[in-house]
């Protein structure tokens, strides 16, 4: 029995000796802190560590994006560089795209043309045009229109702009081919104003004919298309100018410069006063009112009367009666007086005693 107790005691001593180093080792290793209650679950943490490739990333997971640089405008064209403030007041405009084929690039808003003396000729209203069209218009005003105004002992002060950029078909007809106005390549002008107060309309027949002729010649030399009165019925009150590109550089100039109307119009009969008596209307032969009587006509000669008149002219005069001397051509000298024309023989009624041959 004592031996059995000794064996049990030996086993207990061995267990204690074996567990002591393990307890000492456990006390030397630091353990993690307990997980807080507000922390996400372990599954959500693993999903955050390994996100799905197809799943959208949260704002916290997205990388910080660098701010994009603003788009830079395209470099200025040669036309834009040439159209300086010394020639025209024409700020640049952004490109227009659509609808359809409308729009254009290298656009400007032509507000005024600067003359060589520094004075400005505004367009009322300002015109939206492509730079080449604006440059051509400014050159025409500076080189042709301003000297024309100076020849009239005045100066140019304004241009009357009827239409510039407009996304539409030709002549505003639905379904027609796109107008050059839809490409910002055309302008319509009604006239120009002078410093003396005159407003010269390019299609007004009362405007000086020589002035309108000079304007027509100058624009037909500079622009590809010129349309005015007598062109197509749509330009009777303004002039259309554009720079349409055609095969072979073909130009179109259709503008009839009409002459002035007569100064004195034909007089019309005065209106019949209300107190005038009523008109007496003669009745015709058929009794219809308003028919005036026919004027009397000379009675036409019948065939027998015409035959008798011809016979009398052909027959010789009858012999003189007894006791009368026959006059001879030698008995009386001929005078220099012209012979009197024989009186016309009127037709006589038919006589039954005429001798027939």
CSV table of C-alpha atoms in Angstrom, one decimal, residues 18-268:
chain,number,residue,atom,x,y,z
A,18,UNK,CA,6.5,19.1,-16.7
A,19,UNK,CA,3.8,21.9,-16.4
A,20,UNK,CA,6.0,24.4,-14.7
A,21,UNK,CA,8.2,25.3,-17.8
A,22,UNK,CA,5.0,25.7,-19.9
A,23,UNK,CA,3.5,28.1,-17.4
A,24,UNK,CA,6.7,30.2,-17.3
A,25,UNK,CA,6.8,30.3,-21.1
A,26,UNK,CA,3.2,31.5,-21.4
A,27,UNK,CA,3.8,34.3,-18.9
A,28,UNK,CA,6.7,35.7,-21.1
A,29,UNK,CA,4.9,35.9,-24.5
A,30,UNK,CA,2.6,39.0,-25.0
A,31,UNK,CA,-1.0,38.3,-26.0
A,32,UNK,CA,-3.1,40.4,-28.4
A,33,UNK,CA,-5.6,42.9,-26.9
A,34,UNK,CA,-9.2,41.9,-26.8
A,35,UNK,CA,-11.3,42.8,-29.9
A,36,UNK,CA,-13.5,45.9,-29.3
A,37,UNK,CA,-17.3,45.6,-29.6
A,38,UNK,CA,-17.6,48.2,-32.3
A,39,UNK,CA,-15.1,46.5,-34.6
A,40,UNK,CA,-16.5,44.8,-37.8
A,41,UNK,CA,-16.9,41.1,-37.9
A,42,UNK,CA,-14.0,39.0,-39.0
A,43,UNK,CA,-15.7,38.1,-42.3
A,44,UNK,CA,-16.1,41.7,-43.2
A,45,UNK,CA,-12.5,42.3,-42.3
A,46,UNK,CA,-11.3,39.5,-44.6
A,47,UNK,CA,-13.5,40.8,-47.4
A,48,UNK,CA,-11.9,44.2,-47.0
A,49,UNK,CA,-8.5,42.7,-47.1
A,50,UNK,CA,-9.3,40.8,-50.3
A,51,UNK,CA,-11.8,42.8,-52.4
A,52,UNK,CA,-13.5,41.3,-55.3
A,53,UNK,CA,-12.2,42.4,-58.7
A,54,UNK,CA,-15.7,43.0,-60.0
A,55,UNK,CA,-17.1,44.7,-56.9
A,56,UNK,CA,-17.0,48.6,-57.0
A,57,UNK,CA,-14.5,50.1,-54.6
A,58,UNK,CA,-15.6,52.3,-51.8
A,59,UNK,CA,-14.6,55.9,-51.5
A,60,UNK,CA,-11.9,54.9,-48.9
A,61,UNK,CA,-10.5,52.3,-51.2
A,62,UNK,CA,-10.3,54.6,-54.3
A,63,UNK,CA,-6.9,56.1,-55.0
A,64,UNK,CA,-6.7,59.8,-54.8
A,65,UNK,CA,-7.2,61.4,-58.3
A,66,UNK,CA,-5.1,64.2,-59.4
A,67,UNK,CA,-7.0,67.3,-60.7
A,68,UNK,CA,-7.2,67.4,-64.5
A,69,UNK,CA,-5.8,70.4,-66.4
A,70,UNK,CA,-8.3,72.6,-68.2
A,71,UNK,CA,-8.5,72.0,-72.0
A,72,UNK,CA,-6.2,74.4,-73.8
A,73,UNK,CA,-7.7,76.4,-76.8
A,74,UNK,CA,-6.3,75.6,-80.2
A,75,UNK,CA,-3.5,77.8,-81.4
A,76,UNK,CA,-4.7,80.9,-83.4
A,77,UNK,CA,-5.0,80.6,-87.1
A,78,UNK,CA,-3.2,82.8,-89.6
A,79,UNK,CA,-6.4,84.6,-90.3
A,80,UNK,CA,-6.9,85.2,-86.6
A,81,UNK,CA,-3.4,86.6,-86.3
A,82,UNK,CA,-3.9,88.9,-89.3
A,83,UNK,CA,-7.3,90.3,-88.1
A,84,UNK,CA,-5.8,92.6,-85.5
A,85,UNK,CA,-7.6,95.3,-83.5
A,86,UNK,CA,-6.2,97.8,-85.9
A,87,UNK,CA,-8.4,96.3,-88.7
A,88,UNK,CA,-11.5,95.1,-86.9
A,89,UNK,CA,-13.0,94.6,-83.4
A,90,UNK,CA,-13.7,90.9,-83.7
A,91,UNK,CA,-13.2,88.8,-80.5
A,92,UNK,CA,-12.9,85.0,-81.1
A,93,UNK,CA,-15.8,82.7,-80.4
A,94,UNK,CA,-15.8,78.9,-79.5
A,95,UNK,CA,-16.5,76.5,-82.4
A,96,UNK,CA,-20.1,75.7,-83.2
A,97,UNK,CA,-21.0,72.1,-83.9
A,98,UNK,CA,-24.4,71.2,-85.1
A,99,UNK,CA,-27.2,70.7,-85.2
A,100,UNK,CA,-26.7,68.6,-88.4
A,101,UNK,CA,-24.1,70.1,-90.6
A,102,UNK,CA,-24.4,73.6,-89.2
A,103,UNK,CA,-21.6,75.4,-87.4
A,104,UNK,CA,-18.0,76.1,-88.1
A,105,UNK,CA,-14.5,76.7,-86.7
A,106,UNK,CA,-12.3,79.8,-86.3
A,107,UNK,CA,-15.3,82.0,-85.6
A,108,UNK,CA,-15.4,85.6,-84.6
A,109,UNK,CA,-18.0,88.2,-83.6
A,110,UNK,CA,-17.4,91.1,-85.9
A,111,UNK,CA,-18.5,94.1,-84.0
A,112,UNK,CA,-16.9,97.0,-85.9
A,113,UNK,CA,-14.5,97.7,-88.8
A,114,UNK,CA,-11.6,100.0,-88.0
A,115,UNK,CA,-10.8,102.5,-90.8
A,116,UNK,CA,-7.3,103.6,-91.6
A,117,UNK,CA,-7.9,106.9,-89.8
A,118,UNK,CA,-8.8,105.0,-86.6
A,119,UNK,CA,-12.5,105.6,-86.7
A,120,UNK,CA,-14.9,102.6,-86.2
A,121,UNK,CA,-17.8,101.5,-88.4
A,122,UNK,CA,-20.0,99.3,-86.2
A,123,UNK,CA,-22.2,96.5,-87.6
A,124,UNK,CA,-25.7,96.7,-86.1
A,125,UNK,CA,-26.1,94.0,-84.8
A,126,UNK,CA,-22.7,92.3,-84.6
A,127,UNK,CA,-22.2,89.5,-87.0
A,128,UNK,CA,-21.1,85.9,-86.2
A,129,UNK,CA,-18.8,84.9,-89.0
A,130,UNK,CA,-15.8,82.7,-89.9
A,131,UNK,CA,-12.6,84.6,-89.7
A,132,UNK,CA,-11.9,84.6,-93.5
A,133,UNK,CA,-15.4,86.0,-94.2
A,134,UNK,CA,-15.0,88.7,-91.5
A,135,UNK,CA,-11.6,89.6,-92.9
A,136,UNK,CA,-13.0,89.9,-96.5
A,137,UNK,CA,-15.8,92.1,-95.2
A,138,UNK,CA,-13.5,94.3,-93.3
A,139,UNK,CA,-11.2,94.7,-96.3
A,140,UNK,CA,-14.1,95.7,-98.5
A,141,UNK,CA,-15.3,98.3,-96.0
A,142,UNK,CA,-11.8,99.8,-95.6
A,143,UNK,CA,-10.8,99.8,-99.3
A,144,UNK,CA,-14.0,100.4,-101.2
A,145,UNK,CA,-17.0,101.5,-99.1
A,146,UNK,CA,-15.2,104.2,-97.0
A,147,UNK,CA,-13.7,105.9,-100.1
A,148,UNK,CA,-17.1,105.8,-101.7
A,149,UNK,CA,-18.6,107.7,-98.8
A,150,UNK,CA,-15.7,110.2,-99.0
A,151,UNK,CA,-16.6,110.9,-102.6
A,152,UNK,CA,-20.1,111.9,-101.4
A,153,UNK,CA,-18.5,114.6,-99.1
A,154,UNK,CA,-19.3,112.6,-96.0
A,155,UNK,CA,-18.0,109.5,-94.1
A,156,UNK,CA,-19.2,106.0,-93.3
A,157,UNK,CA,-20.6,105.5,-89.8
A,158,UNK,CA,-22.5,102.2,-89.7
A,159,UNK,CA,-23.5,99.1,-91.6
A,160,UNK,CA,-27.0,97.6,-91.4
A,161,UNK,CA,-26.6,93.9,-90.8
A,162,UNK,CA,-29.7,91.9,-91.8
A,163,UNK,CA,-28.4,88.4,-91.0
A,164,UNK,CA,-25.2,86.4,-90.5
A,165,UNK,CA,-25.0,83.0,-88.8
A,166,UNK,CA,-28.3,81.1,-89.0
A,167,UNK,CA,-28.6,77.3,-89.1
A,168,UNK,CA,-31.1,77.0,-91.9
A,169,UNK,CA,-31.6,76.0,-95.5
A,170,UNK,CA,-31.2,78.2,-98.5
A,171,UNK,CA,-33.8,81.0,-98.6
A,172,UNK,CA,-35.3,79.6,-95.4
A,173,UNK,CA,-37.0,76.8,-97.4
A,174,UNK,CA,-37.6,73.6,-95.5
A,175,UNK,CA,-35.6,70.7,-96.8
A,176,UNK,CA,-33.4,72.9,-99.1
A,177,UNK,CA,-29.6,72.6,-99.2
A,178,UNK,CA,-27.8,74.1,-96.3
A,179,UNK,CA,-27.2,77.8,-96.7
A,180,UNK,CA,-23.8,79.4,-96.3
A,181,UNK,CA,-25.4,81.2,-93.4
A,182,UNK,CA,-25.5,77.8,-91.6
A,183,UNK,CA,-21.7,77.6,-92.0
A,184,UNK,CA,-21.2,81.2,-90.7
A,185,UNK,CA,-19.8,82.0,-94.2
A,186,UNK,CA,-22.3,84.7,-95.3
A,187,UNK,CA,-23.8,88.0,-94.4
A,188,UNK,CA,-26.9,89.9,-95.6
A,189,UNK,CA,-26.6,93.7,-95.8
A,190,UNK,CA,-29.5,96.2,-96.3
A,191,UNK,CA,-27.4,99.4,-96.5
A,192,UNK,CA,-25.1,101.8,-94.8
A,193,UNK,CA,-25.4,105.0,-92.8
A,194,UNK,CA,-23.5,108.2,-93.5
A,195,UNK,CA,-22.4,110.9,-91.2
A,196,UNK,CA,-24.7,113.5,-92.8
A,197,UNK,CA,-27.7,111.4,-91.6
A,198,UNK,CA,-28.5,109.6,-94.8
A,199,UNK,CA,-29.3,105.9,-94.8
A,200,UNK,CA,-28.5,104.5,-98.3
A,201,UNK,CA,-30.4,101.3,-99.0
A,202,UNK,CA,-28.6,99.1,-101.5
A,203,UNK,CA,-31.9,98.0,-103.1
A,204,UNK,CA,-33.8,101.3,-102.9
A,205,UNK,CA,-34.4,102.7,-106.4
A,206,UNK,CA,-34.5,106.2,-104.9
A,207,UNK,CA,-30.8,105.9,-103.9
A,208,UNK,CA,-28.3,107.3,-106.3
A,209,UNK,CA,-27.8,105.0,-109.2
A,210,UNK,CA,-24.1,105.6,-109.5
A,211,UNK,CA,-23.5,104.7,-105.9
A,212,UNK,CA,-25.4,101.4,-106.2
A,213,UNK,CA,-23.5,100.6,-109.4
A,214,UNK,CA,-20.1,101.2,-107.6
A,215,UNK,CA,-21.1,99.0,-104.7
A,216,UNK,CA,-22.2,96.2,-107.0
A,217,UNK,CA,-19.0,96.3,-108.9
A,218,UNK,CA,-16.8,96.2,-105.7
A,219,UNK,CA,-18.6,93.4,-104.0
A,220,UNK,CA,-18.7,91.2,-107.2
A,221,UNK,CA,-14.9,91.5,-107.4
A,222,UNK,CA,-14.3,90.5,-103.8
A,223,UNK,CA,-17.0,87.8,-102.9
A,224,UNK,CA,-17.8,84.5,-104.4
A,225,UNK,CA,-21.6,85.0,-104.3
A,226,UNK,CA,-23.6,88.2,-104.7
A,227,UNK,CA,-27.4,88.0,-104.8
A,228,UNK,CA,-29.7,91.0,-105.0
A,229,UNK,CA,-32.9,92.1,-106.8
A,230,UNK,CA,-33.9,90.0,-109.8
A,231,UNK,CA,-31.7,87.1,-108.6
A,232,UNK,CA,-34.2,84.6,-107.2
A,233,UNK,CA,-37.1,86.6,-105.7
A,234,UNK,CA,-35.7,86.2,-102.1
A,235,UNK,CA,-33.2,89.1,-102.2
A,236,UNK,CA,-35.3,92.1,-103.2
A,237,UNK,CA,-34.7,94.1,-100.0
A,238,UNK,CA,-31.1,93.2,-99.1
A,239,UNK,CA,-27.8,92.0,-100.6
A,240,UNK,CA,-26.3,88.5,-99.9
A,241,UNK,CA,-22.5,88.1,-99.7
A,242,UNK,CA,-20.6,84.9,-99.1
A,243,UNK,CA,-17.3,83.1,-99.8
A,244,UNK,CA,-18.7,79.7,-101.0
A,245,UNK,CA,-16.0,77.5,-102.5
A,246,UNK,CA,-16.9,76.3,-106.0
A,247,UNK,CA,-15.2,74.2,-108.6
A,248,UNK,CA,-12.7,76.2,-110.6
A,249,UNK,CA,-13.2,79.3,-108.4
A,250,UNK,CA,-16.5,80.1,-110.1
A,251,UNK,CA,-18.2,83.3,-108.9
A,252,UNK,CA,-21.9,84.3,-109.0
A,253,UNK,CA,-23.0,87.9,-109.3
A,254,UNK,CA,-26.7,88.3,-109.7
A,255,UNK,CA,-27.8,91.8,-108.7
A,256,UNK,CA,-29.9,94.0,-111.0
A,257,UNK,CA,-29.4,97.7,-110.2
A,258,UNK,CA,-32.8,99.2,-111.1
A,259,UNK,CA,-33.0,102.7,-112.4
A,260,UNK,CA,-34.9,105.4,-110.4
A,261,UNK,CA,-38.6,105.7,-110.8
A,262,UNK,CA,-39.9,108.8,-112.7
A,263,UNK,CA,-40.1,111.9,-110.6
A,264,UNK,CA,-43.6,112.8,-111.8
A,265,UNK,CA,-46.2,110.0,-111.9
A,266,UNK,CA,-49.0,110.1,-114.5
A,267,UNK,CA,-51.9,112.1,-113.3
A,268,UNK,CA,-55.2,110.2,-112.7
